Amino acid sequence: MADKFVRGSATQPFLVAASLTLVILLFVLSGATRNLPLDLLIRSGSYSALEQDPKNCSSEAAVASTGDSPAKPDKLLGGLLSPDFEEASCVSRYQSSLFWQSNRTPSSYLLHKLRSYEALHKKCGPNTEPFNRSLQQLTASSAAAGNSECKYLVWLPSDGLGNQLIALVSTFLYALLNDRVLLLSIPMGLHGTFCEPFPDSSWALPSDFPIYNLDTHDFYSKSPRSYGYLLENKVASLPPYLYLHLSHDASDYDKMFYCDDAQPLLQNFAWLFLRSNQYFTPALFLMSRYDQELSKLFPEKETVFHHLGRYLLHPTNAVWGYVTRYYEAYLANAKDRVGIQVRNFPNAPVKFEQMLDQIINCTMKERILPETQLEAPANSSTTPAMGTKPKAVLVTSLQIGYSDTLQAMYYERATATGEVVGVFQPSHDELQRTERQGHNAKALAEIYLLSFSDTLVTSAFSTFGYVAQALGGLRPWILLRPDNGSGEACRRASSMEPCFHFAPTYDCKAGRVVDKGKVVPHVRHCEDLNFDWGLKLFD
């Protein structure tokens, strides 16, 4: 994926200099800064310069800010990552560990499984002889996986970046469990965003793939090529390939995929195509056929995304430049980093004032942010000493109002604790623009910046927040909707795992609807939903 992002409008040099001067003055005089947009940190030609000189992604500030000793960091994350890459080609792969506050040790069995998968992907990936032979199966008259040396699972994108990433990790886990090669139909909005995760091979479908329009061709709800359609209509003759529709609008027949009895039929297909916007991993943990394997892979149940996300999702050098430049400009010198992620859903909007109250009530009650004093004389004991390291608050939102209000609050008033608070927001695009490369680049950069937090506050139901918390190994404080009925502003997550919002309720063995949050102790209902069918992994 060598594509570069489309650059936004250029910023005049004098504006950058003036803005930086203003930032410095505000910081010195008030202890609270108004940050520059992420775009203003990008110098002209930064993409090509960063690709040529990955040392631009400096990591010294991250090590210094955490107080770590100069001992060599564990760049391979306990053996999770393969050493068979040139570091300069994807700096984030081996530098991310310098910034994360939490690291869990992967099981030896997971490491063995990943190395075996990499060998399989190298053997069967695009442009190999087994791959070229398997392409013939796509135009066969019927399924014949028994004649295929390799089997494939093709991920199809759906919805925004957060939805895409939680579905991608789930899809990879299913591929891992079934010895299938994961391939991606990469949308234009993600070109140039992620590095290749598998050594000596690509995870991208080649441009000359026989099915050229994967957005519409056979891959939609109620498609005659879908598993749900075959089941509902009792189709006897199997097609040459099968589509799995596992999005939020999946039918009851589509969701029969999660039955143990469905899996032997799926083994008949050399090619499976899967579209989802859901983190369907918890449902795999409810399938008895995978019990033993999943227990060996993940003795700590809440680390599935934590490990697989860190294994798969490596920002390209261009995106990593966003991350490190912003981190070192605004966050590296902080004594404490607080991430606040605010998501307002257009189909269920919350008034700005109500959400702002939730943020302030949560962060004050839980002592995440310090309270302010209405009046504080200049010689007050709460006046910070010169050189005091600030508490850095990173706000990510499509709107600017939340960070503006917090910034003004800590600029105009002293804190009761004497702490210095700086409030920063990298971007505010107002609308979600998933089809744009630049929008997704900044979104991914902000997910990573949030994952570097010491304390994280996220919005209920937000997949964007789920990805950040799981990558960072964080149990966030979840901002609840004001109309949640509990009277709470937020509650602490009991697991770093994402939530499977629209999980199946039908029990295949019992033949009836059951409470799937009470079947096994490590799969329970999510804390952030107002309905009771969401599922989440716990330890």
Coordinates of C-alpha atoms in Angstrom, one line a residue:
M1 CA 0.0 0.0 0.0
A2 CA 2.3 2.7 -1.3
D3 CA -0.4 5.4 -1.7
K4 CA 0.2 8.7 0.1
F5 CA -2.5 10.8 1.7
V6 CA -4.2 13.7 0.0
R7 CA -2.9 16.8 1.6
G8 CA -5.2 19.5 3.0
S9 CA -4.8 23.2 2.3
A10 CA -1.4 24.7 3.0
T11 CA -0.9 27.0 6.0
Q12 CA 1.1 30.2 5.7
P13 CA 4.4 30.1 7.6
F14 CA 3.7 33.4 9.4
L15 CA 0.4 31.9 10.8
V16 CA 2.3 28.9 12.2
A17 CA 4.9 31.1 13.9
A18 CA 2.3 33.4 15.3
S19 CA 0.2 30.5 16.6
L20 CA 3.2 28.8 18.2
T21 CA 4.1 32.1 19.9
L22 CA 0.6 32.4 21.3
V23 CA 0.8 28.8 22.6
I24 CA 4.0 29.5 24.5
L25 CA 2.7 32.7 26.0
L26 CA -0.5 31.2 27.2
F27 CA 1.3 28.3 28.7
V28 CA 3.8 30.5 30.6
L29 CA 1.2 33.0 31.8
S30 CA -1.8 30.7 32.6
G31 CA -0.7 27.1 32.8
A32 CA -3.3 26.2 30.2
T33 CA -2.6 26.1 26.5
R34 CA -4.8 26.2 23.4
N35 CA -3.3 23.8 21.0
L36 CA -2.7 24.0 17.3
P37 CA -4.8 21.8 15.0
L38 CA -3.0 18.7 13.8
D39 CA -2.8 20.0 10.3
L40 CA -0.6 22.9 11.4
L41 CA 2.1 20.5 12.6
I42 CA 2.5 19.1 9.2
R43 CA 5.2 20.9 7.2
S44 CA 5.2 21.1 3.5
G45 CA 6.4 17.8 2.0
S46 CA 6.2 16.0 5.3
Y47 CA 4.9 12.8 3.9
S48 CA 7.8 12.2 1.5
A49 CA 10.3 13.5 4.0
L50 CA 9.1 11.2 6.7
E51 CA 9.1 8.2 4.3
Q52 CA 12.7 8.9 3.5
D53 CA 13.9 9.7 7.0
P54 CA 12.0 7.7 9.6
K55 CA 14.2 9.2 12.3
N56 CA 11.8 12.1 12.2
C57 CA 9.7 9.8 14.4
S58 CA 11.8 10.5 17.5
S59 CA 11.2 8.4 20.5
E60 CA 13.5 10.0 23.0
A61 CA 10.9 12.3 24.4
A62 CA 8.5 9.4 25.1
V63 CA 11.2 7.5 27.1
A64 CA 12.2 10.7 29.0
S65 CA 8.6 11.7 29.8
T66 CA 7.8 8.3 31.4
G67 CA 10.9 8.3 33.6
D68 CA 12.0 5.0 32.2
S69 CA 15.6 4.0 32.3
P70 CA 17.6 3.9 29.1
A71 CA 17.3 0.1 29.0
K72 CA 16.5 -1.3 25.6
P73 CA 12.6 -1.5 25.3
D74 CA 10.8 -4.6 24.3
K75 CA 10.2 -3.7 20.7
L76 CA 8.7 -7.1 19.8
L77 CA 6.1 -6.9 22.6
G78 CA 7.1 -10.2 24.2
G79 CA 7.6 -11.9 20.9
L80 CA 4.2 -10.8 19.5
L81 CA 5.8 -9.1 16.6
S82 CA 7.9 -10.7 14.0
P83 CA 11.5 -9.4 13.7
D84 CA 11.5 -10.1 10.0
F85 CA 10.8 -6.5 8.9
E86 CA 13.1 -3.6 8.1
E87 CA 12.4 -1.2 10.9
A88 CA 12.7 1.9 8.7
S89 CA 9.9 0.7 6.4
C90 CA 7.3 1.0 9.3
V91 CA 8.7 2.8 12.3
S92 CA 5.5 2.5 14.3
R93 CA 5.8 -1.3 14.4
Y94 CA 8.7 -1.2 16.9
Q95 CA 8.3 2.2 18.4
S96 CA 4.7 2.0 19.7
S97 CA 5.9 0.1 22.8
L98 CA 7.8 3.2 23.9
F99 CA 4.6 5.1 24.4
W100 CA 2.1 2.6 25.8
Q101 CA 1.7 2.6 29.6
S102 CA 0.5 -1.0 29.7
N103 CA 1.9 -4.2 28.3
R104 CA 0.5 -7.7 28.8
T105 CA 2.5 -10.8 28.0
P106 CA 1.1 -12.9 25.1
S107 CA 0.8 -16.6 25.6
S108 CA 3.5 -18.8 24.1
Y109 CA 0.8 -20.6 22.2
L110 CA -0.4 -17.4 20.6
L111 CA 3.2 -16.6 19.5
H112 CA 3.5 -20.1 18.0
K113 CA 0.1 -19.7 16.2
L114 CA 1.1 -16.3 14.7
R115 CA 4.4 -17.6 13.4
S116 CA 2.5 -20.6 11.9
Y117 CA 0.0 -18.2 10.3
E118 CA 2.8 -16.0 8.9
A119 CA 4.2 -19.1 7.2
L120 CA 0.8 -20.0 5.8
H121 CA 0.2 -16.4 4.5
K122 CA 3.6 -16.4 2.8
K123 CA 2.8 -19.7 1.2
C124 CA -0.8 -18.9 0.1
G125 CA -0.8 -15.1 -0.2
P126 CA -1.4 -13.0 -3.3
N127 CA 0.6 -13.9 -6.4
T128 CA 1.7 -17.3 -5.1
E129 CA 0.9 -20.5 -7.1
P130 CA -1.7 -21.8 -4.6
F131 CA -3.4 -18.4 -4.7
N132 CA -3.5 -18.3 -8.5
R133 CA -4.9 -21.8 -8.5
S134 CA -7.6 -21.0 -5.9
L135 CA -8.8 -18.1 -8.1
Q136 CA -10.2 -20.7 -10.4
Q137 CA -12.6 -21.8 -7.7
L138 CA -14.4 -18.4 -7.8
T139 CA -15.8 -19.2 -11.3
A140 CA -16.5 -22.9 -10.6
S141 CA -20.0 -24.2 -10.8
S142 CA -20.1 -25.1 -7.1
A143 CA -18.0 -25.1 -3.9
A144 CA -15.1 -27.5 -3.8
A145 CA -12.8 -26.6 -1.0
G146 CA -11.5 -30.1 -0.8
N147 CA -9.6 -29.4 -4.0
S148 CA -8.0 -26.3 -2.7
E149 CA -4.6 -26.2 -1.1
C150 CA -5.3 -23.0 0.7
K151 CA -8.5 -21.4 2.0
Y152 CA -9.2 -17.7 2.2
L153 CA -11.3 -15.2 4.2
V154 CA -11.8 -11.8 2.6
W155 CA -12.6 -8.8 4.9
L156 CA -15.0 -6.3 3.4
P157 CA -15.1 -2.8 5.0
S158 CA -18.2 -1.3 6.6
D159 CA -18.9 2.1 8.2
G160 CA -16.3 4.3 10.0
L161 CA -12.7 3.6 11.1
G162 CA -13.5 2.3 14.5
N163 CA -16.1 -0.1 13.2
Q164 CA -13.7 -1.3 10.5
L165 CA -10.9 -2.0 13.0
I166 CA -13.0 -4.0 15.5
A167 CA -14.4 -6.1 12.7
L168 CA -11.0 -6.6 11.2
V169 CA -9.5 -7.9 14.4
S170 CA -12.5 -10.3 14.8
T171 CA -12.2 -11.5 11.2
F172 CA -8.5 -12.2 11.7
L173 CA -9.2 -14.2 14.8
Y174 CA -11.8 -16.3 12.9
A175 CA -9.2 -16.8 10.1
L176 CA -6.6 -17.9 12.8
L177 CA -9.0 -20.4 14.3
N178 CA -9.8 -22.0 10.9
D179 CA -6.4 -21.9 9.2
R180 CA -7.6 -19.4 6.5
V181 CA -5.6 -16.7 4.9
L182 CA -6.9 -13.2 5.7
L183 CA -7.1 -10.8 2.7
L184 CA -8.4 -7.3 2.7
S185 CA -10.5 -5.4 0.2
I186 CA -8.9 -2.1 1.2
P187 CA -11.2 1.0 0.6
M188 CA -9.7 4.2 -0.9
G189 CA -10.1 5.9 2.4
L190 CA -7.5 3.5 4.0
H191 CA -4.9 3.4 1.3
G192 CA -1.5 4.4 2.8
T193 CA -2.8 4.2 6.4
F194 CA -1.5 0.8 7.6
C195 CA 1.7 -1.1 7.1
E196 CA 1.6 -4.7 6.0
P197 CA 1.5 -6.9 9.1
F198 CA 2.7 -10.2 7.6
P199 CA 6.4 -10.7 6.5
D200 CA 7.2 -11.3 2.9
S201 CA 3.6 -11.1 1.7
S202 CA 0.6 -8.8 1.4
W203 CA -2.8 -8.8 3.0
A204 CA -4.3 -6.7 0.2
L205 CA -6.3 -8.3 -2.6
P206 CA -4.5 -7.6 -5.9
S207 CA -6.0 -5.1 -8.3
D208 CA -6.7 -7.8 -10.8
F209 CA -8.8 -9.9 -8.5
P210 CA -11.6 -11.5 -10.6
I211 CA -14.4 -10.0 -8.5
Y212 CA -13.6 -6.4 -9.2
N213 CA -16.5 -4.6 -7.4
L214 CA -16.6 -6.0 -3.9
D215 CA -18.8 -3.2 -2.5
T216 CA -21.9 -4.4 -4.5
H217 CA -21.2 -7.7 -6.2
D218 CA -23.1 -10.4 -4.2
F219 CA -22.0 -8.9 -0.9
Y220 CA -25.0 -7.3 0.8
S221 CA -27.8 -8.2 3.2
K222 CA -30.1 -10.9 1.7
S223 CA -27.7 -11.7 -1.1
P224 CA -28.3 -15.0 -2.8
R225 CA -24.6 -15.7 -2.1
S226 CA -25.0 -15.2 1.6
Y227 CA -25.1 -17.9 4.3
G228 CA -28.3 -16.6 5.7
Y229 CA -30.0 -16.7 2.3
L230 CA -28.9 -20.3 1.7
L231 CA -30.2 -21.3 5.2
E232 CA -33.5 -19.5 5.0
N233 CA -34.3 -20.7 1.5
K234 CA -32.9 -24.2 2.0
V235 CA -30.7 -24.0 -1.1
A236 CA -29.3 -27.4 -1.8
S237 CA -26.5 -26.7 -4.4
L238 CA -23.6 -24.7 -2.9
P239 CA -22.2 -21.7 -4.8
P240 CA -18.5 -21.5 -5.5
Y241 CA -18.0 -18.9 -2.7
L242 CA -20.0 -17.7 0.2
Y243 CA -20.7 -14.4 1.8
L244 CA -21.1 -13.9 5.6
H245 CA -23.2 -10.9 6.5
L246 CA -22.4 -10.2 10.2
S247 CA -23.1 -6.4 10.4
H248 CA -25.5 -4.9 12.9
D249 CA -28.5 -5.6 10.6
A250 CA -27.7 -9.3 10.2
S251 CA -30.8 -11.4 10.1
D252 CA -31.5 -14.3 12.5
Y253 CA -30.5 -16.6 9.7
D254 CA -27.2 -14.7 9.2
K255 CA -26.5 -15.0 12.9
M256 CA -26.8 -18.8 12.7
F257 CA -23.1 -18.5 11.6
Y258 CA -22.4 -18.4 15.4
C259 CA -23.8 -22.0 15.8
D260 CA -21.2 -24.8 16.1
D261 CA -23.3 -26.8 13.5
A262 CA -22.7 -24.1 10.9
Q263 CA -18.9 -24.4 10.8
P264 CA -18.6 -27.8 9.0
L265 CA -20.6 -26.4 6.0
L266 CA -18.4 -23.4 5.8
Q267 CA -15.3 -25.6 5.5
N268 CA -16.6 -26.6 2.0
F269 CA -15.7 -23.2 0.7
A270 CA -12.3 -22.2 -0.4
W271 CA -13.4 -18.5 -0.5
L272 CA -15.4 -16.8 2.3
F273 CA -16.2 -13.1 2.1
L274 CA -17.2 -11.4 5.4
R275 CA -18.6 -8.0 6.0
S276 CA -19.2 -6.7 9.5
N277 CA -19.1 -3.5 11.6
Q278 CA -19.2 -5.4 14.8
Y279 CA -16.7 -6.8 17.3
F280 CA -18.1 -10.4 17.1
T281 CA -15.2 -12.0 19.0
P282 CA -17.3 -12.6 22.2
A283 CA -19.6 -14.9 20.1
L284 CA -16.6 -17.0 19.1
F285 CA -15.9 -17.6 22.8
L286 CA -19.5 -19.0 23.1
M287 CA -18.8 -21.7 20.5
S288 CA -17.8 -25.0 22.1
R289 CA -15.7 -26.0 19.0
Y290 CA -13.2 -23.2 19.8
D291 CA -13.1 -23.5 23.6
Q292 CA -9.8 -25.3 23.9
E293 CA -8.0 -23.3 21.2
L294 CA -9.1 -19.9 22.5
S295 CA -8.2 -20.9 26.1
K296 CA -4.6 -21.7 25.0
L297 CA -4.4 -18.6 22.8
F298 CA -5.8 -16.2 25.4
P299 CA -5.5 -17.3 29.0
E300 CA -6.3 -13.7 29.8
K301 CA -9.7 -13.3 28.1
E302 CA -9.7 -9.5 28.0
T303 CA -6.5 -9.3 26.0
V304 CA -7.8 -10.5 22.6
F305 CA -7.9 -7.1 20.9
H306 CA -5.0 -5.9 23.0
H307 CA -2.7 -8.5 21.4
L308 CA -4.2 -8.9 18.0
G309 CA -4.7 -5.2 17.5
R310 CA -1.0 -4.5 18.4
Y311 CA 0.0 -7.3 16.1
L312 CA -2.1 -6.2 13.1
L313 CA -2.5 -2.4 13.2
H314 CA 0.7 -0.5 12.5
P315 CA 0.3 3.1 11.2
T316 CA 2.5 3.9 8.1
N317 CA 5.4 6.3 8.5
A318 CA 3.2 9.2 7.3
V319 CA 0.6 8.6 10.0
W320 CA 3.1 7.8 12.6
G321 CA 4.6 11.3 11.9
Y322 CA 1.2 12.8 12.9
V323 CA 1.4 10.8 16.2
T324 CA 4.9 11.5 17.3
R325 CA 5.0 15.2 16.2
Y326 CA 1.8 15.9 18.2
Y327 CA 2.9 13.9 21.2
E328 CA 6.2 15.6 21.5
A329 CA 4.8 19.0 20.9
Y330 CA 2.0 18.8 23.5
L331 CA 2.1 15.6 25.6
A332 CA 5.6 14.5 26.2
N333 CA 6.4 16.9 29.0
A334 CA 3.3 16.1 31.0
K335 CA 3.4 14.5 34.4
D336 CA 0.0 12.9 33.6
R337 CA -1.9 12.4 30.4
V338 CA -5.7 12.2 30.4
G339 CA -7.5 11.3 27.2
I340 CA -11.2 12.3 26.7
Q341 CA -13.0 10.9 23.7
V342 CA -16.4 12.4 22.9
R343 CA -18.7 10.9 20.3
N344 CA -22.2 12.2 19.5
F345 CA -24.3 10.0 17.3
P346 CA -26.4 11.7 14.7
N347 CA -29.2 9.2 15.0
A348 CA -29.4 9.6 18.7
P349 CA -28.0 13.1 19.4
V350 CA -27.3 14.5 22.9
K351 CA -27.3 18.3 23.5
F352 CA -23.9 19.9 23.8
E353 CA -24.6 21.3 27.3
Q354 CA -25.8 17.9 28.6
M355 CA -22.7 16.0 27.3
L356 CA -20.5 18.8 28.6
D357 CA -22.1 18.4 32.1
Q358 CA -21.4 14.6 31.9
I359 CA -17.8 15.2 31.1
I360 CA -17.3 17.7 33.9
N361 CA -19.3 15.7 36.5
C362 CA -17.4 12.5 35.7
T363 CA -13.9 13.9 35.6
M364 CA -14.4 16.0 38.8
K365 CA -16.2 13.3 40.8
E366 CA -13.6 10.6 39.9
R367 CA -10.8 13.1 40.5
I368 CA -9.5 12.7 36.9
L369 CA -9.3 16.5 36.6
P370 CA -8.9 19.0 39.4
E371 CA -11.6 21.4 40.5
T372 CA -11.1 25.1 40.0
Q373 CA -11.4 28.0 42.3
L374 CA -13.7 31.0 41.5
E375 CA -11.1 33.3 43.1
A376 CA -7.5 32.7 43.8
P377 CA -5.1 35.5 44.8
A378 CA -1.7 35.7 43.2
N379 CA 0.1 34.6 46.4
S380 CA -2.2 31.7 47.0
S381 CA -0.7 28.4 48.0
T382 CA -2.3 26.9 45.0
T383 CA -0.2 29.0 42.6
P384 CA 2.1 26.5 40.7
A385 CA 5.8 26.8 41.0
M386 CA 7.7 27.7 37.8
G387 CA 8.7 24.6 35.9
T388 CA 5.8 22.6 37.2
K389 CA 5.0 19.8 34.8
P390 CA 1.4 20.1 33.5
K391 CA -1.4 17.6 33.5
A392 CA -2.1 17.2 29.7
V393 CA -5.7 16.6 28.6
L394 CA -6.2 15.3 25.1
V395 CA -9.7 15.8 23.7
T396 CA -10.8 14.0 20.6
S397 CA -14.1 15.0 19.0
L398 CA -15.6 16.0 15.7
Q399 CA -16.6 19.3 17.5
I400 CA -14.3 21.9 19.1
G401 CA -16.7 23.1 21.9
Y402 CA -15.8 20.6 24.6
S403 CA -12.1 21.3 24.5
D404 CA -12.8 25.1 24.2
T405 CA -14.8 25.0 27.3
L406 CA -12.3 23.0 29.3
Q407 CA -9.4 25.1 28.1
A408 CA -11.2 28.3 29.1
M409 CA -12.1 26.9 32.5
Y410 CA -8.4 26.1 33.3
Y411 CA -7.2 29.3 31.7
E412 CA -9.5 31.6 33.6
R413 CA -9.3 29.9 37.0
A414 CA -6.7 28.4 39.2
T415 CA -7.0 24.8 40.2
A416 CA -7.8 23.8 43.8
T417 CA -4.8 21.5 43.8
G418 CA -2.3 23.9 42.3
E419 CA -1.9 21.7 39.2
V420 CA -1.2 23.1 35.8
V421 CA -3.7 21.8 33.2
G422 CA -3.2 22.0 29.4
V423 CA -6.1 21.1 27.1
F424 CA -5.4 20.0 23.5
Q425 CA -7.5 18.9 20.6
P426 CA -5.7 17.7 17.4
S427 CA -8.6 18.2 14.9
H428 CA -12.3 18.9 14.7
D429 CA -13.6 17.9 11.3
E430 CA -17.3 18.5 12.3
L431 CA -18.5 15.5 10.2
Q432 CA -17.2 12.0 9.8
R433 CA -15.7 11.6 6.4
T434 CA -14.7 7.9 6.2
E435 CA -14.1 8.0 2.4
R436 CA -11.3 10.5 2.8
Q437 CA -7.7 9.4 3.4
G438 CA -6.7 12.5 5.3
H439 CA -9.6 12.2 7.7
N440 CA -8.8 8.5 8.4
A441 CA -5.1 9.3 8.9
K442 CA -5.9 11.9 11.5
A443 CA -8.5 9.6 13.1
L444 CA -6.0 6.8 13.4
A445 CA -3.4 9.2 14.8
E446 CA -5.8 10.3 17.5
I447 CA -6.7 6.7 18.4
Y448 CA -3.0 6.1 19.0
L449 CA -2.6 9.3 21.0
L450 CA -5.6 8.3 23.2
S451 CA -4.0 4.9 23.7
F452 CA -0.9 6.6 25.2
S453 CA -3.0 8.0 28.1
D454 CA -2.5 7.3 31.7
T455 CA -6.3 7.7 32.3
L456 CA -8.9 7.4 29.6
V457 CA -12.5 8.7 29.4
T458 CA -14.6 7.4 26.4
S459 CA -18.1 7.8 25.1
A460 CA -20.6 4.9 25.5
F461 CA -21.1 2.8 22.4
S462 CA -18.1 4.3 20.5
T463 CA -16.0 1.9 18.6
F464 CA -13.4 4.7 18.2
G465 CA -12.9 4.6 22.0
Y466 CA -12.9 0.8 22.1
V467 CA -9.9 0.6 19.8
A468 CA -7.9 3.2 21.8
Q469 CA -8.6 1.5 25.1
A470 CA -7.7 -2.0 23.9
L471 CA -4.5 -0.9 22.2
G472 CA -3.4 1.0 25.3
G473 CA -4.5 -1.8 27.7
L474 CA -6.7 0.7 29.5
R475 CA -10.0 0.3 31.4
P476 CA -11.6 3.6 30.7
W477 CA -14.2 5.6 32.5
I478 CA -17.3 5.4 30.2
L479 CA -19.3 8.6 29.7
L480 CA -23.0 7.5 29.8
R481 CA -25.8 9.2 27.9
P482 CA -27.6 11.7 30.1
D483 CA -30.8 9.8 29.6
N484 CA -29.3 6.4 30.7
G485 CA -31.7 6.3 33.7
S486 CA -29.0 5.6 36.3
G487 CA -28.1 9.1 37.3
E488 CA -24.5 8.3 36.7
A489 CA -22.2 10.6 34.6
C490 CA -19.8 7.7 34.0
R491 CA -18.8 4.3 35.2
R492 CA -15.5 2.4 35.1
A493 CA -15.1 -0.4 32.5
S494 CA -14.3 -3.7 34.0
S495 CA -12.4 -4.9 30.9
M496 CA -10.3 -3.3 28.2
E497 CA -12.2 -5.3 25.5
P498 CA -14.6 -3.8 23.0
C499 CA -18.3 -4.5 23.1
F500 CA -20.2 -6.7 20.6
H501 CA -23.2 -4.4 20.3
F502 CA -25.7 -6.5 18.3
A503 CA -24.8 -10.0 19.5
P504 CA -27.1 -13.0 18.8
T505 CA -29.6 -14.1 21.5
Y506 CA -30.5 -17.4 20.0
D507 CA -29.0 -20.5 21.7
C508 CA -28.4 -23.0 18.9
K509 CA -28.2 -26.1 21.3
A510 CA -31.3 -25.1 23.3
G511 CA -33.2 -24.0 20.3
R512 CA -34.5 -20.8 22.0
V513 CA -33.5 -17.3 23.0
V514 CA -31.4 -17.1 26.2
D515 CA -29.3 -14.5 28.1
K516 CA -25.9 -14.9 26.4
G517 CA -24.4 -12.8 29.1
K518 CA -24.9 -15.7 31.6
V519 CA -23.7 -18.7 29.6
V520 CA -20.0 -18.5 30.6
P521 CA -18.3 -16.4 33.2
H522 CA -15.9 -14.6 30.8
V523 CA -18.7 -13.3 28.5
R524 CA -21.0 -10.7 30.1
H525 CA -23.1 -7.8 29.1
C526 CA -21.4 -4.5 28.3
E527 CA -21.5 -1.6 30.8
D528 CA -22.1 1.2 28.3
L529 CA -25.4 0.1 26.6
N530 CA -29.0 0.8 27.5
F531 CA -30.0 -2.6 26.1
D532 CA -29.0 -6.0 27.3
W533 CA -27.9 -8.0 24.3
G534 CA -24.4 -6.5 24.0
L535 CA -21.6 -8.8 25.0
K536 CA -18.0 -8.3 26.2
L537 CA -15.1 -10.4 27.3
F538 CA -13.9 -10.3 30.9
D539 CA -11.4 -12.0 33.1

